[in-house]
Tab-separated table of C-alpha atoms and ligand atoms in Angstrom:
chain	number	residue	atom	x	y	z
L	195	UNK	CA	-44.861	29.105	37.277
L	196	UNK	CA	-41.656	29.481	35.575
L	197	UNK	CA	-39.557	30.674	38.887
L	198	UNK	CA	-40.585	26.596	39.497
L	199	UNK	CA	-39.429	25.356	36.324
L	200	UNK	CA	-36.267	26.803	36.728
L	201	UNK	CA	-33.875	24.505	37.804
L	202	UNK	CA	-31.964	27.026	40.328
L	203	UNK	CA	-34.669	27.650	42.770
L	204	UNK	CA	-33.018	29.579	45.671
L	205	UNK	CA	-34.962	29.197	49.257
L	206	UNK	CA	-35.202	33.136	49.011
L	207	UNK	CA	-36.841	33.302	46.156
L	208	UNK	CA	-38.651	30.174	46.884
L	209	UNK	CA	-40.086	31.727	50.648
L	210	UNK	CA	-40.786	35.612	48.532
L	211	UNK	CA	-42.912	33.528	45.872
L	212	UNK	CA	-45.020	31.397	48.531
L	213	UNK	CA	-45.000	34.698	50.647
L	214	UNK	CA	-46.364	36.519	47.687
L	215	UNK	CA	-48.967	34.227	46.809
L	216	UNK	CA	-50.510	33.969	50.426
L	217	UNK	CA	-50.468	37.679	50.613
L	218	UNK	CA	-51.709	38.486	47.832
L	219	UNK	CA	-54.881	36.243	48.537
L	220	UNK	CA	-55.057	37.768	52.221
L	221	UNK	CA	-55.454	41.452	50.798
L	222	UNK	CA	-57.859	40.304	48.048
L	223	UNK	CA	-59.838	38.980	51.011
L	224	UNK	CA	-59.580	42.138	52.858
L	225	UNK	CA	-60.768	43.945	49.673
L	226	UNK	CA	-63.991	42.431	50.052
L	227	UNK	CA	-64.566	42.891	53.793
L	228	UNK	CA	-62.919	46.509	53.691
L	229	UNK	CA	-63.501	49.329	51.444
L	230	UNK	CA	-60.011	51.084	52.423
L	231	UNK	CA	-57.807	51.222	50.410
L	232	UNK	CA	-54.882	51.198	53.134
L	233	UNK	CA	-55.923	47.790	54.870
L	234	UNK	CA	-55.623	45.618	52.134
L	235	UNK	CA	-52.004	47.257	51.577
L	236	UNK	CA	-51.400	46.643	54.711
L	237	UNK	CA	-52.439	43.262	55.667
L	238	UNK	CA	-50.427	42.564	52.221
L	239	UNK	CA	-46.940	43.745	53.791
L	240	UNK	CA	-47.552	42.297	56.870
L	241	UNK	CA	-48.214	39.090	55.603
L	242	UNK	CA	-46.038	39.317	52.811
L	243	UNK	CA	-43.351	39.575	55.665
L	244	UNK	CA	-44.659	36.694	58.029
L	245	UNK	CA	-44.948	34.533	55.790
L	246	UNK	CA	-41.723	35.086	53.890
L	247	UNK	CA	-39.488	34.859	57.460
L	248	UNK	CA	-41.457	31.412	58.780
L	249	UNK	CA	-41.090	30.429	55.188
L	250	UNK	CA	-37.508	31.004	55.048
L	251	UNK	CA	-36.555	30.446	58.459
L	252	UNK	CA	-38.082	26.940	57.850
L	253	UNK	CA	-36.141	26.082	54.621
L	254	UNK	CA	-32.829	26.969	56.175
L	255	UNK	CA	-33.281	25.332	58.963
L	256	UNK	CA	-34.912	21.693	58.723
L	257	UNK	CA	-33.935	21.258	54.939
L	258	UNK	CA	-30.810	23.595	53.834
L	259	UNK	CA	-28.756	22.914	56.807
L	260	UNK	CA	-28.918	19.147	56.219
L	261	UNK	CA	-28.025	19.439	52.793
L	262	UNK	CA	-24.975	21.304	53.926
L	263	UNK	CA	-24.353	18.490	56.338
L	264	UNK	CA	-24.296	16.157	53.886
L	265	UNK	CA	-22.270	18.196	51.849
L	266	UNK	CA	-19.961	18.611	54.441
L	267	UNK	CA	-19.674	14.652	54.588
L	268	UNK	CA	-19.440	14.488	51.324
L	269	UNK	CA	-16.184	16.573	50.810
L	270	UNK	CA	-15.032	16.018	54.522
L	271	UNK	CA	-13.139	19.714	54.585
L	272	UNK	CA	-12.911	22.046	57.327
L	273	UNK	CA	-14.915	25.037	56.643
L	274	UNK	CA	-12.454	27.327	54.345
L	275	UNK	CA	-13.064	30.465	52.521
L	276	UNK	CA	-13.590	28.442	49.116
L	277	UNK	CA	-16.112	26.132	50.873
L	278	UNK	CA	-17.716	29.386	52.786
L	279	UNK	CA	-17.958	30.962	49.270
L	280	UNK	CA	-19.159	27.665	47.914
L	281	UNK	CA	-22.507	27.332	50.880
L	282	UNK	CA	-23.222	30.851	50.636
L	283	UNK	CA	-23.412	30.987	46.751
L	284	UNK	CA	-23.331	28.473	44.596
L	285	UNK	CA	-25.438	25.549	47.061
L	286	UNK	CA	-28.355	28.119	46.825
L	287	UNK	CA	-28.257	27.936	43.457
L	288	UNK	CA	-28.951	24.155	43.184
L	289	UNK	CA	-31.975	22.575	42.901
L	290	UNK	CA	-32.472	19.320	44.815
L	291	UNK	CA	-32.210	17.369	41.503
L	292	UNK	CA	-28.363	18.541	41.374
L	293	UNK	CA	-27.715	17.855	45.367
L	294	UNK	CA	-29.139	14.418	44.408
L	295	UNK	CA	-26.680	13.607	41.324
L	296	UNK	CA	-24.061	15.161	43.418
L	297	UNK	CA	-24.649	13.022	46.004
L	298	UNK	CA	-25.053	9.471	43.792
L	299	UNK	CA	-21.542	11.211	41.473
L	300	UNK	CA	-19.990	10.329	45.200
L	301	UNK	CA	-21.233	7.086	45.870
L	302	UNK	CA	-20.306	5.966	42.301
L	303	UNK	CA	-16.165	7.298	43.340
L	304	UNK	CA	-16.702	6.296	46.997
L	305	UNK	CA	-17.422	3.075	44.963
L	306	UNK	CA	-14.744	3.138	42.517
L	307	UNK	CA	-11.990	3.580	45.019
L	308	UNK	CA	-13.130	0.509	47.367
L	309	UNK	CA	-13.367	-0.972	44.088
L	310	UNK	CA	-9.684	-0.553	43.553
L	311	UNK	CA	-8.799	-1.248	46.893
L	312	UNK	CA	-10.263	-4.858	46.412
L	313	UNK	CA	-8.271	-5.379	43.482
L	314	UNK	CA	-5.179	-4.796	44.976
L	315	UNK	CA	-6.211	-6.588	47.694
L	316	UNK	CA	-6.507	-9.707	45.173
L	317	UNK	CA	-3.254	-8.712	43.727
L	318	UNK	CA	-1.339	-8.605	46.846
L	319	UNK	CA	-3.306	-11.991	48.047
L	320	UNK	CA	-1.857	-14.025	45.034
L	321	UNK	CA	0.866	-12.465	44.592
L	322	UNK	CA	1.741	-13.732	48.691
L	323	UNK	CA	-0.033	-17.249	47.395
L	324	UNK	CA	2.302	-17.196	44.025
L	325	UNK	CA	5.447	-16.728	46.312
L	326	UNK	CA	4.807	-19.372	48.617
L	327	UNK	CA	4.146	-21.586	46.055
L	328	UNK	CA	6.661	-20.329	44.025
L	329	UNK	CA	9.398	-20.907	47.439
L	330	UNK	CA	7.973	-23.931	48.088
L	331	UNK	CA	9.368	-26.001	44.841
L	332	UNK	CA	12.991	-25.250	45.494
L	333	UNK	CA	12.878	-26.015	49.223
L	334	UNK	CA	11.254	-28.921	49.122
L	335	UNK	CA	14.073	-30.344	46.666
L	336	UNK	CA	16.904	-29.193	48.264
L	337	UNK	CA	15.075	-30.733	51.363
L	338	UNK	CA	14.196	-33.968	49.875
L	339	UNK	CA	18.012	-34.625	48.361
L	340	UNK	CA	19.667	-33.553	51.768
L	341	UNK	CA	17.561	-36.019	53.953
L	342	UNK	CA	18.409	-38.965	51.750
L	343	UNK	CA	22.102	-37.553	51.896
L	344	UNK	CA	21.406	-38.070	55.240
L	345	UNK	CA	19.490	-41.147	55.257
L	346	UNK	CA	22.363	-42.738	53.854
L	347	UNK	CA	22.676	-42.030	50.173
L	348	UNK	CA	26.004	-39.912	51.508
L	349	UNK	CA	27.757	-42.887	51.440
L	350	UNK	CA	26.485	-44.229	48.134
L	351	UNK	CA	29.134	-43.124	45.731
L	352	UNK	CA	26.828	-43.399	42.757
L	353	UNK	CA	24.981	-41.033	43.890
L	354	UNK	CA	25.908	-38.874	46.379
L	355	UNK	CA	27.722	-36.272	43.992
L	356	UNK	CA	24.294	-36.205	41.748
L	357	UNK	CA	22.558	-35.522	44.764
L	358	UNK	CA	24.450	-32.901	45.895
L	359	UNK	CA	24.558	-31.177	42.504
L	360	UNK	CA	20.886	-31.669	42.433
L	361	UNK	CA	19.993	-29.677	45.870
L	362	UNK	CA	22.878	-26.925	44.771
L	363	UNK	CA	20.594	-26.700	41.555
L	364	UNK	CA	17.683	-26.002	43.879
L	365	UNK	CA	19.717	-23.573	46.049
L	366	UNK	CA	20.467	-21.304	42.550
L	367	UNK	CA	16.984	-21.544	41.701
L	368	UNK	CA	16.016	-19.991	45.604
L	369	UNK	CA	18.998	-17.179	44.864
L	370	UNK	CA	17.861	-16.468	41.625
L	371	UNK	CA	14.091	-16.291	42.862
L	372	UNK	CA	15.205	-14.051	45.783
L	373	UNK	CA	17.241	-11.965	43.360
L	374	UNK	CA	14.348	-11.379	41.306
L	375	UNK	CA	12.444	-10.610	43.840
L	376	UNK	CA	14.664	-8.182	45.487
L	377	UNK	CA	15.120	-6.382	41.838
L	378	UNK	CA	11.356	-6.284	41.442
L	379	UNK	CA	10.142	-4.932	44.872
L	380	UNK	CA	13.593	-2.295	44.363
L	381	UNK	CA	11.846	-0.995	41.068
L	382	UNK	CA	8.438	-0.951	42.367
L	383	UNK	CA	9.423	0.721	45.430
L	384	UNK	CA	10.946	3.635	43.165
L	385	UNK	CA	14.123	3.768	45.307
L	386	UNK	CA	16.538	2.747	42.261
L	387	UNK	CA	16.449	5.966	40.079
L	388	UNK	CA	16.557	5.646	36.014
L	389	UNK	CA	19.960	7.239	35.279
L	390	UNK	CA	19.880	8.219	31.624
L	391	UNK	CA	23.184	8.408	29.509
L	392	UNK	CA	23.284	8.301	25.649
L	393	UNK	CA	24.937	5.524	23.221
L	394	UNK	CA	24.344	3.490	20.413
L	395	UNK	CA	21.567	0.219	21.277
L	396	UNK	CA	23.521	-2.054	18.904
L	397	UNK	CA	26.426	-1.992	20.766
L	398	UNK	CA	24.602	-2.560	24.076
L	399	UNK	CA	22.736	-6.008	21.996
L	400	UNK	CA	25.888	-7.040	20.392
L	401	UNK	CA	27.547	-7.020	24.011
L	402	UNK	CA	24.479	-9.036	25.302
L	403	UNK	CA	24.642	-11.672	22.124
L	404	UNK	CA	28.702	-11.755	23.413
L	405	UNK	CA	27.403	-12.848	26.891
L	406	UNK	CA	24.891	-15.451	26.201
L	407	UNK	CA	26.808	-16.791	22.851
L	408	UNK	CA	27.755	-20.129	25.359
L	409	UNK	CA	24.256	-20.790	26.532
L	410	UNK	CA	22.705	-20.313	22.051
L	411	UNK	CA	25.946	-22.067	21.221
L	412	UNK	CA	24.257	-25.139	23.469
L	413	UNK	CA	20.915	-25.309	21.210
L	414	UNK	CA	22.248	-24.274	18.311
L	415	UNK	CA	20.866	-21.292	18.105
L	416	UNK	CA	22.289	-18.120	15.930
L	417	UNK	CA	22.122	-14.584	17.507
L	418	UNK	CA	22.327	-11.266	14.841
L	419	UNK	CA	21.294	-8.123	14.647
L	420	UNK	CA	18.389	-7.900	12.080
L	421	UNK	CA	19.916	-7.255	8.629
L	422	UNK	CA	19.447	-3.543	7.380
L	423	UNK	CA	19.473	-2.189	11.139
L	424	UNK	CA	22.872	-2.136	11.960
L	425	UNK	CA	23.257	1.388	11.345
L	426	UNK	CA	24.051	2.551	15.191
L	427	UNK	CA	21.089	4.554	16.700
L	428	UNK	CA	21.639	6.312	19.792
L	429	UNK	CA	19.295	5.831	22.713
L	430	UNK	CA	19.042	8.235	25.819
L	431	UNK	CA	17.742	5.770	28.993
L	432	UNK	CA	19.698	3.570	31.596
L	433	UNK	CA	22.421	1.392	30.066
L	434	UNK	CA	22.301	-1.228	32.917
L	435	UNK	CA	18.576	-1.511	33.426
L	436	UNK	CA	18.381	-1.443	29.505
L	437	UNK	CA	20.910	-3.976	29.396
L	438	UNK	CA	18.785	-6.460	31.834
L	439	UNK	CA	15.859	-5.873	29.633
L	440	UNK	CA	17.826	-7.559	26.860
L	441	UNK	CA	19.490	-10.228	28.632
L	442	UNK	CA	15.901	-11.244	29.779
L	443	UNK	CA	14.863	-11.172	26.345
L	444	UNK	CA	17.012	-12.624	24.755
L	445	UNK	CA	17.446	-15.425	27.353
L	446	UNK	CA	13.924	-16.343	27.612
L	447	UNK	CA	14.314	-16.646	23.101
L	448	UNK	CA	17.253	-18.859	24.140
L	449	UNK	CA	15.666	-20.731	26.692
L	450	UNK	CA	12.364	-21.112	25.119
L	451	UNK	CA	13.399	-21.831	21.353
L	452	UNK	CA	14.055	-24.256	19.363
L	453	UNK	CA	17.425	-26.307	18.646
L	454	UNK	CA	19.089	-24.778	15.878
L	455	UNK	CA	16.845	-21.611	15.884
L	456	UNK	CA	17.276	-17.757	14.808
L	457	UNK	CA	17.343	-15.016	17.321
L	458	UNK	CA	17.652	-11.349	15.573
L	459	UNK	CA	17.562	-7.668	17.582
L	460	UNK	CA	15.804	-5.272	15.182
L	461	UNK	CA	16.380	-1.602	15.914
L	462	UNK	CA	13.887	0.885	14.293
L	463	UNK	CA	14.059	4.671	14.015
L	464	UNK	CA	10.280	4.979	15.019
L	465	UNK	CA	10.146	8.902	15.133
L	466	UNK	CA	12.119	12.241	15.539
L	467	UNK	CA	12.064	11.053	19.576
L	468	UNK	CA	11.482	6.955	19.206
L	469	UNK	CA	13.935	3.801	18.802
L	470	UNK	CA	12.073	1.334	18.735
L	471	UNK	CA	14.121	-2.479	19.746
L	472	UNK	CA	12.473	-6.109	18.666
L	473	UNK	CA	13.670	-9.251	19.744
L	474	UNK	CA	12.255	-11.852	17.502
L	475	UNK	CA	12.583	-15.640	17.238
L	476	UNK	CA	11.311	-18.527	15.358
L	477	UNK	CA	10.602	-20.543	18.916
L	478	UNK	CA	7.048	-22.405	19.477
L	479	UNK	CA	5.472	-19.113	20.170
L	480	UNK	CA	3.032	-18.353	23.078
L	481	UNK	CA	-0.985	-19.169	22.578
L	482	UNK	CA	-3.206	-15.987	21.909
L	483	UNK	CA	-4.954	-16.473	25.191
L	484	UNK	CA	-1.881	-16.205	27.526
L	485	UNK	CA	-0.395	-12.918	25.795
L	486	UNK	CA	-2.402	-10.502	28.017
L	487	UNK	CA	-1.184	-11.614	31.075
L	488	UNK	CA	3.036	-12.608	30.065
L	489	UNK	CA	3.902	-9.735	31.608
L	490	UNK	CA	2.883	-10.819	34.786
L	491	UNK	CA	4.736	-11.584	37.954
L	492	UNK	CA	5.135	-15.292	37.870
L	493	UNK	CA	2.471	-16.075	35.251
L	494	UNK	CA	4.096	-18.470	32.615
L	495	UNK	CA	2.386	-19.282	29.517
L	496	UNK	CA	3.371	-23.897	29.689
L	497	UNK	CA	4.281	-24.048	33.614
L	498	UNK	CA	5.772	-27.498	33.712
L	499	UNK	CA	7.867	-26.487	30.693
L	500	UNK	CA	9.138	-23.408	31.843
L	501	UNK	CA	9.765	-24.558	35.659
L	502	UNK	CA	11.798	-27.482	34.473
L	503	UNK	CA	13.537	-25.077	32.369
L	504	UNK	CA	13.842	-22.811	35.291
L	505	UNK	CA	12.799	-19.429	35.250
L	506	UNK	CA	11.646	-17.644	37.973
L	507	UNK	CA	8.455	-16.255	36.219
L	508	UNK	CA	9.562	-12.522	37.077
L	509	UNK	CA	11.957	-12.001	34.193
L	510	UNK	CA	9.307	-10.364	31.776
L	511	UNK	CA	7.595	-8.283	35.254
L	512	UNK	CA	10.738	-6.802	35.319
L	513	UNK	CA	11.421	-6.451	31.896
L	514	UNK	CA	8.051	-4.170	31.958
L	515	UNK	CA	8.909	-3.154	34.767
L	516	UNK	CA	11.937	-1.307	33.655
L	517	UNK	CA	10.221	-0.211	30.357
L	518	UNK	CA	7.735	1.608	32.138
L	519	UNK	CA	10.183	3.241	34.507
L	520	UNK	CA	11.441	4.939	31.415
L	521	UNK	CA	7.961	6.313	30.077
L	522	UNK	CA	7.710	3.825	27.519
L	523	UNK	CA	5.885	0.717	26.189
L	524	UNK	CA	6.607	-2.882	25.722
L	525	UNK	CA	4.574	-5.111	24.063
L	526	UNK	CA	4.702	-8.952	22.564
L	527	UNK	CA	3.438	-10.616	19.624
L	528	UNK	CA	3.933	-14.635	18.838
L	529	UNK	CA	2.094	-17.094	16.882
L	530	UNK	CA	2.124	-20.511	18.207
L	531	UNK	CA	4.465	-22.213	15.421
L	532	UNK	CA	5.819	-19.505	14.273
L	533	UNK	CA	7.592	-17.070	16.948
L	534	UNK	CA	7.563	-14.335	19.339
L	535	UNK	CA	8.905	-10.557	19.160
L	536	UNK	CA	8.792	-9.057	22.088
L	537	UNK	CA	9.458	-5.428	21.472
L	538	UNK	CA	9.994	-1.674	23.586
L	539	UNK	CA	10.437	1.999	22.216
L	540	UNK	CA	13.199	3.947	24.144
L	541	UNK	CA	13.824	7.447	23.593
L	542	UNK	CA	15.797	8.764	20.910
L	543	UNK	CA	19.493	9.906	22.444
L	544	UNK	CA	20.759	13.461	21.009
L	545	UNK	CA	23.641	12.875	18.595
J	522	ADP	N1	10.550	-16.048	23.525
J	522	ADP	C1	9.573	-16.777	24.110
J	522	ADP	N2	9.005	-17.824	23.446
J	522	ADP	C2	8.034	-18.552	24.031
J	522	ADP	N3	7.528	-18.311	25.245
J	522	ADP	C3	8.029	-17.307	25.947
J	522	ADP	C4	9.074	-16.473	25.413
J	522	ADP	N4	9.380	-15.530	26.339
J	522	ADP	C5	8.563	-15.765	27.372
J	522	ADP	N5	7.751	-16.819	27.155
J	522	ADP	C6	6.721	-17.337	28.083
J	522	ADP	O1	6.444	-16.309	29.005
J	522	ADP	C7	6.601	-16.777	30.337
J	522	ADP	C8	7.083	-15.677	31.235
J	522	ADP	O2	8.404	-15.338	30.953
J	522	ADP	P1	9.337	-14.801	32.110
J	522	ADP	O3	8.570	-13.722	32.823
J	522	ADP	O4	10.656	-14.459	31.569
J	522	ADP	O5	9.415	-16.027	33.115
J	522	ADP	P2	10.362	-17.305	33.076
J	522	ADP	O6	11.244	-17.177	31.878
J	522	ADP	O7	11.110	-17.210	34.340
J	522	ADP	O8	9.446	-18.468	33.036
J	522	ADP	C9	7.525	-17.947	30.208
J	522	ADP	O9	7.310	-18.861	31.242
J	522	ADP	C10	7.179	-18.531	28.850
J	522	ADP	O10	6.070	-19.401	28.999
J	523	MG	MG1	12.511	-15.453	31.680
């Protein structure tokens, strides 16, 4: 019974075995009833070939060609030479065993995939819920302050100025939202290309210290390049995009820190083909549990902290963003307390 055992049980050899065994009884039986020694030879072949033919006939047709159907489901091709190749000599070959795990191997990726699809689904659901809520804010101030304008308070010189300051306020925050947004859906969309050029990180963080020095002069708040990595490193990646990255760095350690704080850029040979950039300060740092998800579009660690400070929520999604575009990594660490460091490799520029 071994041909059974096997695991690769062709219908040929399948329909010769059966054939073989009802023959073989048939001209045993004929043995007894016939002392020739022809007959029993005889009835063997013709049996032998009956009963192989009905026997095979009947595989291929009610059970092999429905296997290839489903097959043919399975991979939805047109018939090819690979896939001819494929019916004629390897699908004999399996046993139903393998057709089965075949089959389930593309349920479970038939699975996987709508499995996927949900989840972006969900993404693309809050993200549209996020925005709304997100628009929602500004407009309604800007609305508010411009109806009691109108109601009146225009001619209230007390207040009229504040309130018109107020709804411009609201206005930048819609621009800078919209900006954002339109930098965000540019990257994702792939249609800005990364246009690498090499020079030395320092200079570009020095230049970014230079623009925000007004807005750490305000809180007190010292910017330097971390002492013993001053020694220029060149960097091969996009100077502007690089150069946001920073600024939204550095601005969030600004915006987020505390009066009279420290903000230092570290810059770190990593390896032969690594630079490796830290921004670290000694702000209230960000609680363990929100770190997974910074990153993400509009997700902010304290919301009515950050919103009054006004951020748009998409500074570090772009900030990865941008990273990522360049084949590298950004990651965060922070200790409520203590600080953050928010930190991305970049590749190593040729001298
Ligand atoms: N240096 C930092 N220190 C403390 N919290 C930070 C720091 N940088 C970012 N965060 C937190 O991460 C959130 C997301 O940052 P970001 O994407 O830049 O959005 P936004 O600054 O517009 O709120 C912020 O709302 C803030 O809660
Ligand atoms: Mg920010």
């Amino acid at each position: 019974m071994s041909v059974f055992d096997s695991k690769n049980v062709s219908p040929r050899i399948l329909s010769a075995f059966t054939a073989f065994i009802i023959s073989t009884v048939n001209a045993l039986f004929s043995l007894l009833l016939d002392a020739n020694w022809y007959t029993p030879v005889l009835v063997f072949v013709i049996t032998f070939i009956i009963t192989f033919y009905l026997y095979y006939y009947t595989l291929q047709r009610f059970i092999y060609r429905k296997i290839k159907l489903i097959y043919k489901f399975i991979y939805q091709t047109k018939a090819t030479r690979k896939e001819e190749f494929f019916y004629n000599s390897i699908l004999p070959q399996k046993s139903i065993e393998q057709v089965s795990e075949d089959v389930q191997k593309w349920a479970a990726q038939r699975r996987q995939e709508i499995e996927i699809l949900r989840a972006n689904e969900q993404f693309r659901k809050e993200f549209l819920m996020n925005l709304a809520h997100e628009l929602r804010t500004p407009i309604f101030t800007v609305q508010g302050y411009i109806d009691t304008l109108l109601g009146g308070a225009m001619n209230d010189a007390t207040v009229n100025k504040k309130f018109l300051s107020n709804a411009s306020k609201g206005m930048d925050r819609l621009v800078r939202l919209v900006d954002d947004l339109g930098e965000i859906s540019k990257l994702e969309s792939g249609r800005i290309p990364i246009i690498q050029e090499t020079f030395v990180i320092q200079d570009l963080v020095s230049d970014v210290f230079e623009e925000l020095s007004l807005a750490a002069s305000e809180k007190h708040i010292s910017l330097s390049l971390k002492k013993g990595t001053e020694g220029a490193l060149q960097v091969y990646a996009d100077k502007p995009k690089i150069k946001q990255v920073l600024v939204n760095l550095i601005e969030n350690a600004i915006k987020y820190g505390n009066e009279n704080g420290m903000i230092t850029a570290g810059c770190y040979l990593m390896d032969d083909k690594h630079i490796y950039v830290e921004i670290s300060d000694d702000g209230p740092g960000i609680a363990e549990e929100h770190l997974p998800r910074i990153f993400e579009r509009f997700y902010r660690a304290d919301r009515s902290r950050s919103r009054t400070i006004g951020g748009t929520g998409l500074g570090l999604a772009i900030v990865k963003h941008i990273v990522e575009a360049h084949g590298q990594t950004v990651n965060v660490r922070s200790k409520p307390g203590v600080g953050s460091s928010f930190g991305f490799t970049l590749e190593r520029g040729k001298e």
